[in-house]
């Protein structure tokens, strides 16, 4: 249920509503919009609210039920789009944000070379896995804490906030120490303990869609994070399993406008995992931005043929520069902005 306060209601009124909700056994989530403040009442038996006298308070305009199973994530709860700040980079604002970096941090030279190239080309966030969820236990599993240290070094040198995956609840404190945004990977989208753990950090979270997850299941996963009080969640469409074998996954671009209608959270698209083939990445990045994505996340490697993971879907720095240019043109065509290449001090 949403409790909508009348315009002009102040802090004391909000606190009174929260106090009353908590006394009834509800969780209370306050959302201050441009026009109105609303309080989401989550949990227990909603019929209690009808008899609670809340609606009779002079500063309460109305009580509105949220019909979707996801509550805090829904557009009904917050009609303005959420802007998630990853340090100084806003996701969900006017700018289309390009996130780029290698699939995995493989070593210092590889990471710094990639970070410099993507920073110069106009990427705003650096991605790279230190803990890698691999299908085979014999495949490269990531550099772990050393990989996190290298990401932090790249951030200091090139000024790009860092997004990296965390795979287990017990790793959250370590990864949160280094990362600016925590990635929950497709394979962990329904690891509910992990979702709660990243929710408790208050750090921005990039929540990838599960390999076979419906949009509703994905949004319910986001609800776990918001239910811990962390509203800094960005959804990432990365392709789903279908009968099609020509591409690694089927990039579900329907999900972009669907999610935009159903939720207030930003959504980005990962055409690297979505297609599995480098020569499909730029066309699908353009399409994602045309469909309304708030950003794209792409894998870049200086020598894709030598990559320890996901080489076939990784762009070279030259091809990445081209992607940024084309994504920028589409962004402007749909009334959005996009970062241009940057001049960095010589390194
Ligand atoms: C990744 O982004 O490195 C990754 C492993 O992606 P996904 O979880 O979408 O497979
Ligand atoms: Mn990858």
GROMACS .gro file of C-alpha atoms and ligand atoms in nm:
model
  358
    1UNK     CA    1   0.000   0.000   0.000
    2UNK     CA    2   0.116   0.355  -0.067
    3UNK     CA    3   0.025   0.635   0.168
    4UNK     CA    4   0.021   0.956  -0.035
    5UNK     CA    5   0.074   1.271   0.173
    6UNK     CA    6  -0.076   1.605   0.079
    7UNK     CA    7   0.155   1.859  -0.081
    8UNK     CA    8   0.333   2.066   0.180
    9UNK     CA    9   0.350   1.787   0.441
   10UNK     CA   10   0.666   1.816   0.645
   11UNK     CA   11   0.907   1.591   0.827
   12UNK     CA   12   0.690   1.566   1.139
   13UNK     CA   13   0.395   1.433   0.938
   14UNK     CA   14   0.615   1.181   0.757
   15UNK     CA   15   0.756   1.062   1.087
   16UNK     CA   16   0.410   1.022   1.234
   17UNK     CA   17   0.299   0.805   0.941
   18UNK     CA   18   0.615   0.594   0.971
   19UNK     CA   19   0.561   0.554   1.346
   20UNK     CA   20   0.201   0.443   1.297
   21UNK     CA   21   0.296   0.196   1.024
   22UNK     CA   22   0.570   0.044   1.233
   23UNK     CA   23   0.333   0.011   1.527
   24UNK     CA   24   0.104  -0.190   1.298
   25UNK     CA   25   0.394  -0.418   1.206
   26UNK     CA   26   0.464  -0.270   0.861
   27UNK     CA   27   0.795  -0.174   0.708
   28UNK     CA   28   0.782   0.195   0.608
   29UNK     CA   29   0.973   0.322   0.304
   30UNK     CA   30   0.965   0.696   0.241
   31UNK     CA   31   0.994   0.831  -0.113
   32UNK     CA   32   1.015   1.206  -0.168
   33UNK     CA   33   0.916   1.295  -0.523
   34UNK     CA   34   0.919   1.632  -0.693
   35UNK     CA   35   0.546   1.681  -0.625
   36UNK     CA   36   0.458   1.450  -0.338
   37UNK     CA   37   0.599   1.249  -0.055
   38UNK     CA   38   0.469   0.895  -0.034
   39UNK     CA   39   0.528   0.625   0.222
   40UNK     CA   40   0.526   0.263   0.111
   41UNK     CA   41   0.380   0.027   0.371
   42UNK     CA   42   0.524  -0.318   0.317
   43UNK     CA   43   0.427  -0.645   0.474
   44UNK     CA   44   0.169  -0.797   0.704
   45UNK     CA   45  -0.199  -0.782   0.633
   46UNK     CA   46  -0.304  -0.481   0.424
   47UNK     CA   47  -0.659  -0.491   0.558
   48UNK     CA   48  -0.512  -0.360   0.885
   49UNK     CA   49  -0.440  -0.032   0.710
   50UNK     CA   50  -0.799   0.023   0.605
   51UNK     CA   51  -0.903   0.021   0.972
   52UNK     CA   52  -0.602   0.209   1.103
   53UNK     CA   53  -0.740   0.560   1.079
   54UNK     CA   54  -0.446   0.664   0.861
   55UNK     CA   55  -0.671   0.779   0.583
   56UNK     CA   56  -0.848   1.016   0.822
   57UNK     CA   57  -0.530   1.208   0.909
   58UNK     CA   58  -0.555   1.562   0.768
   59UNK     CA   59  -0.222   1.543   0.588
   60UNK     CA   60  -0.292   1.205   0.425
   61UNK     CA   61  -0.440   1.244   0.080
   62UNK     CA   62  -0.513   0.879   0.003
   63UNK     CA   63  -0.411   0.516   0.038
   64UNK     CA   64  -0.335   0.341  -0.290
   65UNK     CA   65  -0.282  -0.034  -0.315
   66UNK     CA   66   0.019  -0.153  -0.520
   67UNK     CA   67  -0.116  -0.429  -0.738
   68UNK     CA   68   0.215  -0.572  -0.856
   69UNK     CA   69   0.397  -0.831  -0.642
   70UNK     CA   70   0.703  -0.605  -0.650
   71UNK     CA   71   0.626  -0.299  -0.441
   72UNK     CA   72   0.923  -0.069  -0.379
   73UNK     CA   73   1.051  -0.135  -0.730
   74UNK     CA   74   0.723  -0.040  -0.895
   75UNK     CA   75   0.647   0.284  -1.076
   76UNK     CA   76   0.341   0.314  -0.856
   77UNK     CA   77   0.568   0.360  -0.555
   78UNK     CA   78   0.787   0.620  -0.725
   79UNK     CA   79   0.665   0.788  -1.041
   80UNK     CA   80   0.991   0.977  -1.106
   81UNK     CA   81   1.274   0.767  -1.244
   82UNK     CA   82   1.548   0.689  -0.992
   83UNK     CA   83   1.891   0.827  -1.070
   84UNK     CA   84   2.162   0.602  -0.926
   85UNK     CA   85   2.489   0.780  -0.853
   86UNK     CA   86   2.801   0.570  -0.895
   87UNK     CA   87   3.040   0.821  -0.740
   88UNK     CA   88   2.997   1.116  -0.979
   89UNK     CA   89   2.832   0.919  -1.261
   90UNK     CA   90   2.452   0.935  -1.277
   91UNK     CA   91   2.270   0.632  -1.418
   92UNK     CA   92   1.909   0.696  -1.514
   93UNK     CA   93   1.948   1.065  -1.592
   94UNK     CA   94   1.967   1.238  -1.924
   95UNK     CA   95   2.301   1.084  -2.014
   96UNK     CA   96   2.339   0.739  -2.165
   97UNK     CA   97   2.628   0.583  -1.975
   98UNK     CA   98   2.881   0.352  -2.134
   99UNK     CA   99   3.028   0.088  -1.902
  100UNK     CA  100   3.328  -0.094  -2.044
  101UNK     CA  101   3.620  -0.314  -1.954
  102UNK     CA  102   3.746  -0.666  -1.981
  103UNK     CA  103   3.537  -0.969  -1.893
  104UNK     CA  104   3.799  -1.058  -1.632
  105UNK     CA  105   4.090  -0.875  -1.476
  106UNK     CA  106   4.377  -1.088  -1.603
  107UNK     CA  107   4.676  -0.884  -1.492
  108UNK     CA  108   4.802  -0.531  -1.431
  109UNK     CA  109   4.912  -0.452  -1.782
  110UNK     CA  110   4.597  -0.591  -1.945
  111UNK     CA  111   4.369  -0.401  -1.708
  112UNK     CA  112   4.548  -0.066  -1.719
  113UNK     CA  113   4.579  -0.079  -2.097
  114UNK     CA  114   4.207  -0.151  -2.131
  115UNK     CA  115   4.106   0.107  -1.871
  116UNK     CA  116   4.307   0.379  -2.039
  117UNK     CA  117   4.164   0.295  -2.381
  118UNK     CA  118   3.803   0.289  -2.265
  119UNK     CA  119   3.845   0.607  -2.058
  120UNK     CA  120   3.986   0.791  -2.359
  121UNK     CA  121   3.704   0.664  -2.579
  122UNK     CA  122   3.433   0.798  -2.344
  123UNK     CA  123   3.344   0.512  -2.109
  124UNK     CA  124   3.219   0.647  -1.776
  125UNK     CA  125   3.247   0.331  -1.565
  126UNK     CA  126   3.507   0.055  -1.569
  127UNK     CA  127   3.389  -0.305  -1.549
  128UNK     CA  128   3.600  -0.617  -1.489
  129UNK     CA  129   3.554  -0.940  -1.300
  130UNK     CA  130   3.786  -1.034  -1.013
  131UNK     CA  131   3.564  -1.322  -0.903
  132UNK     CA  132   3.439  -1.503  -1.214
  133UNK     CA  133   3.138  -1.735  -1.227
  134UNK     CA  134   3.266  -1.996  -1.473
  135UNK     CA  135   3.075  -2.295  -1.605
  136UNK     CA  136   3.381  -2.515  -1.562
  137UNK     CA  137   3.565  -2.541  -1.230
  138UNK     CA  138   3.886  -2.584  -1.435
  139UNK     CA  139   3.849  -2.252  -1.618
  140UNK     CA  140   4.017  -1.928  -1.501
  141UNK     CA  141   3.832  -1.820  -1.187
  142UNK     CA  142   3.964  -1.465  -1.158
  143UNK     CA  143   4.245  -1.293  -0.966
  144UNK     CA  144   4.020  -1.239  -0.663
  145UNK     CA  145   4.152  -0.976  -0.419
  146UNK     CA  146   4.451  -0.896  -0.641
  147UNK     CA  147   4.200  -0.824  -0.919
  148UNK     CA  148   4.010  -0.587  -0.689
  149UNK     CA  149   4.333  -0.404  -0.604
  150UNK     CA  150   4.410  -0.361  -0.974
  151UNK     CA  151   4.061  -0.223  -1.039
  152UNK     CA  152   4.112   0.030  -0.760
  153UNK     CA  153   4.447   0.130  -0.913
  154UNK     CA  154   4.285   0.175  -1.255
  155UNK     CA  155   4.015   0.392  -1.096
  156UNK     CA  156   4.277   0.617  -0.939
  157UNK     CA  157   4.472   0.650  -1.263
  158UNK     CA  158   4.191   0.705  -1.509
  159UNK     CA  159   3.911   0.841  -1.294
  160UNK     CA  160   3.656   0.572  -1.377
  161UNK     CA  161   3.438   0.434  -1.097
  162UNK     CA  162   3.452   0.056  -1.086
  163UNK     CA  163   3.181  -0.209  -1.117
  164UNK     CA  164   3.271  -0.569  -1.035
  165UNK     CA  165   3.091  -0.889  -0.952
  166UNK     CA  166   3.037  -1.033  -0.608
  167UNK     CA  167   2.935  -1.398  -0.599
  168UNK     CA  168   2.875  -1.485  -0.234
  169UNK     CA  169   2.735  -1.308   0.071
  170UNK     CA  170   3.059  -1.361   0.264
  171UNK     CA  171   3.257  -1.181  -0.011
  172UNK     CA  172   3.040  -0.869   0.006
  173UNK     CA  173   3.246  -0.674   0.264
  174UNK     CA  174   3.570  -0.736   0.072
  175UNK     CA  175   3.431  -0.647  -0.270
  176UNK     CA  176   3.247  -0.344  -0.130
  177UNK     CA  177   3.577  -0.213   0.007
  178UNK     CA  178   3.713  -0.175  -0.348
  179UNK     CA  179   3.413  -0.146  -0.580
  180UNK     CA  180   3.195   0.157  -0.645
  181UNK     CA  181   2.913  -0.062  -0.775
  182UNK     CA  182   2.849  -0.428  -0.691
  183UNK     CA  183   2.747  -0.654  -0.976
  184UNK     CA  184   2.515  -0.946  -0.908
  185UNK     CA  185   2.563  -1.180  -1.201
  186UNK     CA  186   2.300  -1.363  -1.401
  187UNK     CA  187   2.376  -1.691  -1.227
  188UNK     CA  188   2.316  -1.535  -0.887
  189UNK     CA  189   2.007  -1.331  -0.965
  190UNK     CA  190   1.800  -1.547  -0.732
  191UNK     CA  191   2.064  -1.594  -0.463
  192UNK     CA  192   1.842  -1.431  -0.206
  193UNK     CA  193   2.104  -1.419   0.070
  194UNK     CA  194   2.338  -1.238  -0.167
  195UNK     CA  195   2.063  -0.995  -0.267
  196UNK     CA  196   1.995  -0.914   0.097
  197UNK     CA  197   2.367  -0.877   0.168
  198UNK     CA  198   2.424  -0.627  -0.115
  199UNK     CA  199   2.106  -0.452  -0.002
  200UNK     CA  200   2.258  -0.395   0.341
  201UNK     CA  201   2.572  -0.227   0.200
  202UNK     CA  202   2.382   0.071   0.059
  203UNK     CA  203   2.623   0.063  -0.240
  204UNK     CA  204   2.493   0.087  -0.597
  205UNK     CA  205   2.411  -0.257  -0.737
  206UNK     CA  206   2.406  -0.373  -1.099
  207UNK     CA  207   2.154  -0.658  -1.104
  208UNK     CA  208   2.186  -0.875  -1.412
  209UNK     CA  209   1.887  -1.067  -1.539
  210UNK     CA  210   1.904  -1.442  -1.479
  211UNK     CA  211   1.966  -1.669  -1.776
  212UNK     CA  212   1.610  -1.797  -1.769
  213UNK     CA  213   1.440  -1.539  -1.551
  214UNK     CA  214   1.115  -1.372  -1.639
  215UNK     CA  215   1.098  -0.996  -1.604
  216UNK     CA  216   0.878  -1.040  -1.299
  217UNK     CA  217   1.132  -1.270  -1.130
  218UNK     CA  218   1.404  -1.018  -1.208
  219UNK     CA  219   1.206  -0.734  -1.053
  220UNK     CA  220   1.128  -0.948  -0.747
  221UNK     CA  221   1.504  -1.002  -0.712
  222UNK     CA  222   1.549  -0.622  -0.720
  223UNK     CA  223   1.276  -0.597  -0.456
  224UNK     CA  224   1.494  -0.799  -0.218
  225UNK     CA  225   1.766  -0.534  -0.245
  226UNK     CA  226   1.529  -0.240  -0.204
  227UNK     CA  227   1.356  -0.411   0.087
  228UNK     CA  228   1.686  -0.379   0.277
  229UNK     CA  229   1.668  -0.002   0.227
  230UNK     CA  230   1.905   0.015  -0.071
  231UNK     CA  231   1.738   0.196  -0.362
  232UNK     CA  232   2.058   0.224  -0.562
  233UNK     CA  233   1.978  -0.055  -0.807
  234UNK     CA  234   2.034  -0.062  -1.182
  235UNK     CA  235   1.886  -0.348  -1.384
  236UNK     CA  236   2.094  -0.507  -1.659
  237UNK     CA  237   1.942  -0.701  -1.949
  238UNK     CA  238   2.208  -0.944  -2.071
  239UNK     CA  239   2.020  -1.190  -2.289
  240UNK     CA  240   1.813  -1.495  -2.205
  241UNK     CA  241   1.815  -1.861  -2.303
  242UNK     CA  242   1.596  -1.946  -2.599
  243UNK     CA  243   1.595  -2.219  -2.866
  244UNK     CA  244   1.818  -2.000  -3.087
  245UNK     CA  245   2.178  -2.119  -3.114
  246UNK     CA  246   2.320  -1.870  -3.365
  247UNK     CA  247   2.390  -1.630  -3.082
  248UNK     CA  248   2.507  -1.708  -2.727
  249UNK     CA  249   2.185  -1.567  -2.582
  250UNK     CA  250   1.881  -1.386  -2.714
  251UNK     CA  251   1.901  -1.020  -2.617
  252UNK     CA  252   1.554  -0.932  -2.498
  253UNK     CA  253   1.520  -0.567  -2.594
  254UNK     CA  254   1.147  -0.586  -2.518
  255UNK     CA  255   1.260  -0.587  -2.158
  256UNK     CA  256   1.388  -0.229  -2.181
  257UNK     CA  257   1.056  -0.049  -2.236
  258UNK     CA  258   0.871  -0.310  -2.027
  259UNK     CA  259   1.097  -0.246  -1.729
  260UNK     CA  260   1.078   0.130  -1.783
  261UNK     CA  261   0.700   0.110  -1.763
  262UNK     CA  262   0.690  -0.120  -1.460
  263UNK     CA  263   0.966   0.032  -1.248
  264UNK     CA  264   1.144   0.354  -1.162
  265UNK     CA  265   1.486   0.188  -1.173
  266UNK     CA  266   1.741   0.258  -1.447
  267UNK     CA  267   1.807  -0.019  -1.698
  268UNK     CA  268   2.122  -0.090  -1.895
  269UNK     CA  269   2.189  -0.346  -2.165
  270UNK     CA  270   2.488  -0.580  -2.203
  271UNK     CA  271   2.509  -0.670  -2.572
  272UNK     CA  272   2.836  -0.862  -2.517
  273UNK     CA  273   2.681  -1.146  -2.317
  274UNK     CA  274   2.353  -1.083  -2.499
  275UNK     CA  275   2.500  -1.188  -2.833
  276UNK     CA  276   2.832  -1.362  -2.761
  277UNK     CA  277   2.983  -1.224  -3.083
  278UNK     CA  278   3.186  -0.906  -3.111
  279UNK     CA  279   3.046  -0.813  -3.450
  280UNK     CA  280   2.691  -0.804  -3.311
  281UNK     CA  281   2.778  -0.592  -3.008
  282UNK     CA  282   2.771  -0.246  -3.168
  283UNK     CA  283   2.446  -0.294  -3.363
  284UNK     CA  284   2.271  -0.421  -3.050
  285UNK     CA  285   2.418  -0.142  -2.837
  286UNK     CA  286   2.268   0.108  -3.082
  287UNK     CA  287   1.935  -0.074  -3.067
  288UNK     CA  288   1.941  -0.078  -2.687
  289UNK     CA  289   1.983   0.298  -2.670
  290UNK     CA  290   1.711   0.348  -2.930
  291UNK     CA  291   1.483   0.132  -2.713
  292UNK     CA  292   1.542   0.361  -2.414
  293UNK     CA  293   1.827   0.198  -2.221
  294UNK     CA  294   2.005   0.423  -1.973
  295UNK     CA  295   2.338   0.271  -2.060
  296UNK     CA  296   2.527  -0.012  -2.222
  297UNK     CA  297   2.784  -0.245  -2.066
  298UNK     CA  298   3.038  -0.395  -2.304
  299UNK     CA  299   3.346  -0.612  -2.285
  300UNK     CA  300   3.671  -0.476  -2.426
  301UNK     CA  301   4.009  -0.650  -2.448
  302UNK     CA  302   4.330  -0.519  -2.608
  303UNK     CA  303   4.389  -0.863  -2.765
  304UNK     CA  304   4.060  -1.054  -2.767
  305UNK     CA  305   4.228  -1.362  -2.913
  306UNK     CA  306   4.436  -1.391  -2.594
  307UNK     CA  307   4.152  -1.325  -2.348
  308UNK     CA  308   4.114  -1.580  -2.067
  309UNK     CA  309   3.736  -1.548  -2.091
  310UNK     CA  310   3.482  -1.419  -2.343
  311UNK     CA  311   3.733  -1.321  -2.613
  312UNK     CA  312   3.487  -1.391  -2.898
  313UNK     CA  313   3.249  -1.124  -2.767
  314UNK     CA  314   3.513  -0.866  -2.671
  315UNK     CA  315   3.571  -0.551  -2.872
  316UNK     CA  316   3.918  -0.419  -2.945
  317UNK     CA  317   3.980  -0.061  -2.826
  318UNK     CA  318   3.942   0.064  -3.186
  319UNK     CA  319   3.608  -0.107  -3.228
  320UNK     CA  320   3.500   0.022  -2.890
  321UNK     CA  321   3.574   0.382  -2.995
  322UNK     CA  322   3.349   0.326  -3.293
  323UNK     CA  323   3.076   0.190  -3.066
  324UNK     CA  324   3.089   0.500  -2.844
  325UNK     CA  325   3.056   0.723  -3.147
  326UNK     CA  326   2.756   0.532  -3.283
  327UNK     CA  327   2.585   0.498  -2.946
  328UNK     CA  328   2.634   0.873  -2.895
  329UNK     CA  329   2.465   0.948  -3.228
  330UNK     CA  330   2.165   0.731  -3.138
  331UNK     CA  331   2.150   0.884  -2.789
  332UNK     CA  332   2.131   1.233  -2.936
  333UNK     CA  333   1.870   1.120  -3.190
  334UNK     CA  334   1.643   1.005  -2.905
  335UNK     CA  335   1.697   1.321  -2.702
  336UNK     CA  336   1.965   1.195  -2.465
  337UNK     CA  337   2.326   1.292  -2.410
  338UNK     CA  338   2.632   1.070  -2.418
  339UNK     CA  339   2.989   1.123  -2.305
  340UNK     CA  340   3.239   1.208  -2.576
  341UNK     CA  341   3.600   1.091  -2.594
  342UNK     CA  342   3.814   1.239  -2.319
  343UNK     CA  343   4.154   1.393  -2.316
  344UNK     CA  344   4.360   1.226  -2.043
  345UNK     CA  345   4.696   1.347  -1.923
  346UNK     CA  346   4.969   1.145  -2.097
  347UNK     CA  347   5.051   0.835  -1.895
  348LIG     C1  348   2.992  -1.057  -1.655
  348LIG     O1  349   2.935  -0.950  -1.672
  348LIG     O2  350   3.114  -1.067  -1.644
  348LIG     C2  351   2.912  -1.181  -1.644
  348LIG     C3  352   2.964  -1.292  -1.595
  348LIG     O3  353   2.789  -1.167  -1.691
  348LIG     P1  354   2.655  -1.254  -1.667
  348LIG     O4  355   2.641  -1.269  -1.518
  348LIG     O5  356   2.551  -1.169  -1.728
  348LIG     O6  357   2.676  -1.384  -1.738
  349LIG    MN1  358   3.211  -1.206  -1.966
   0.00000   0.00000   0.00000
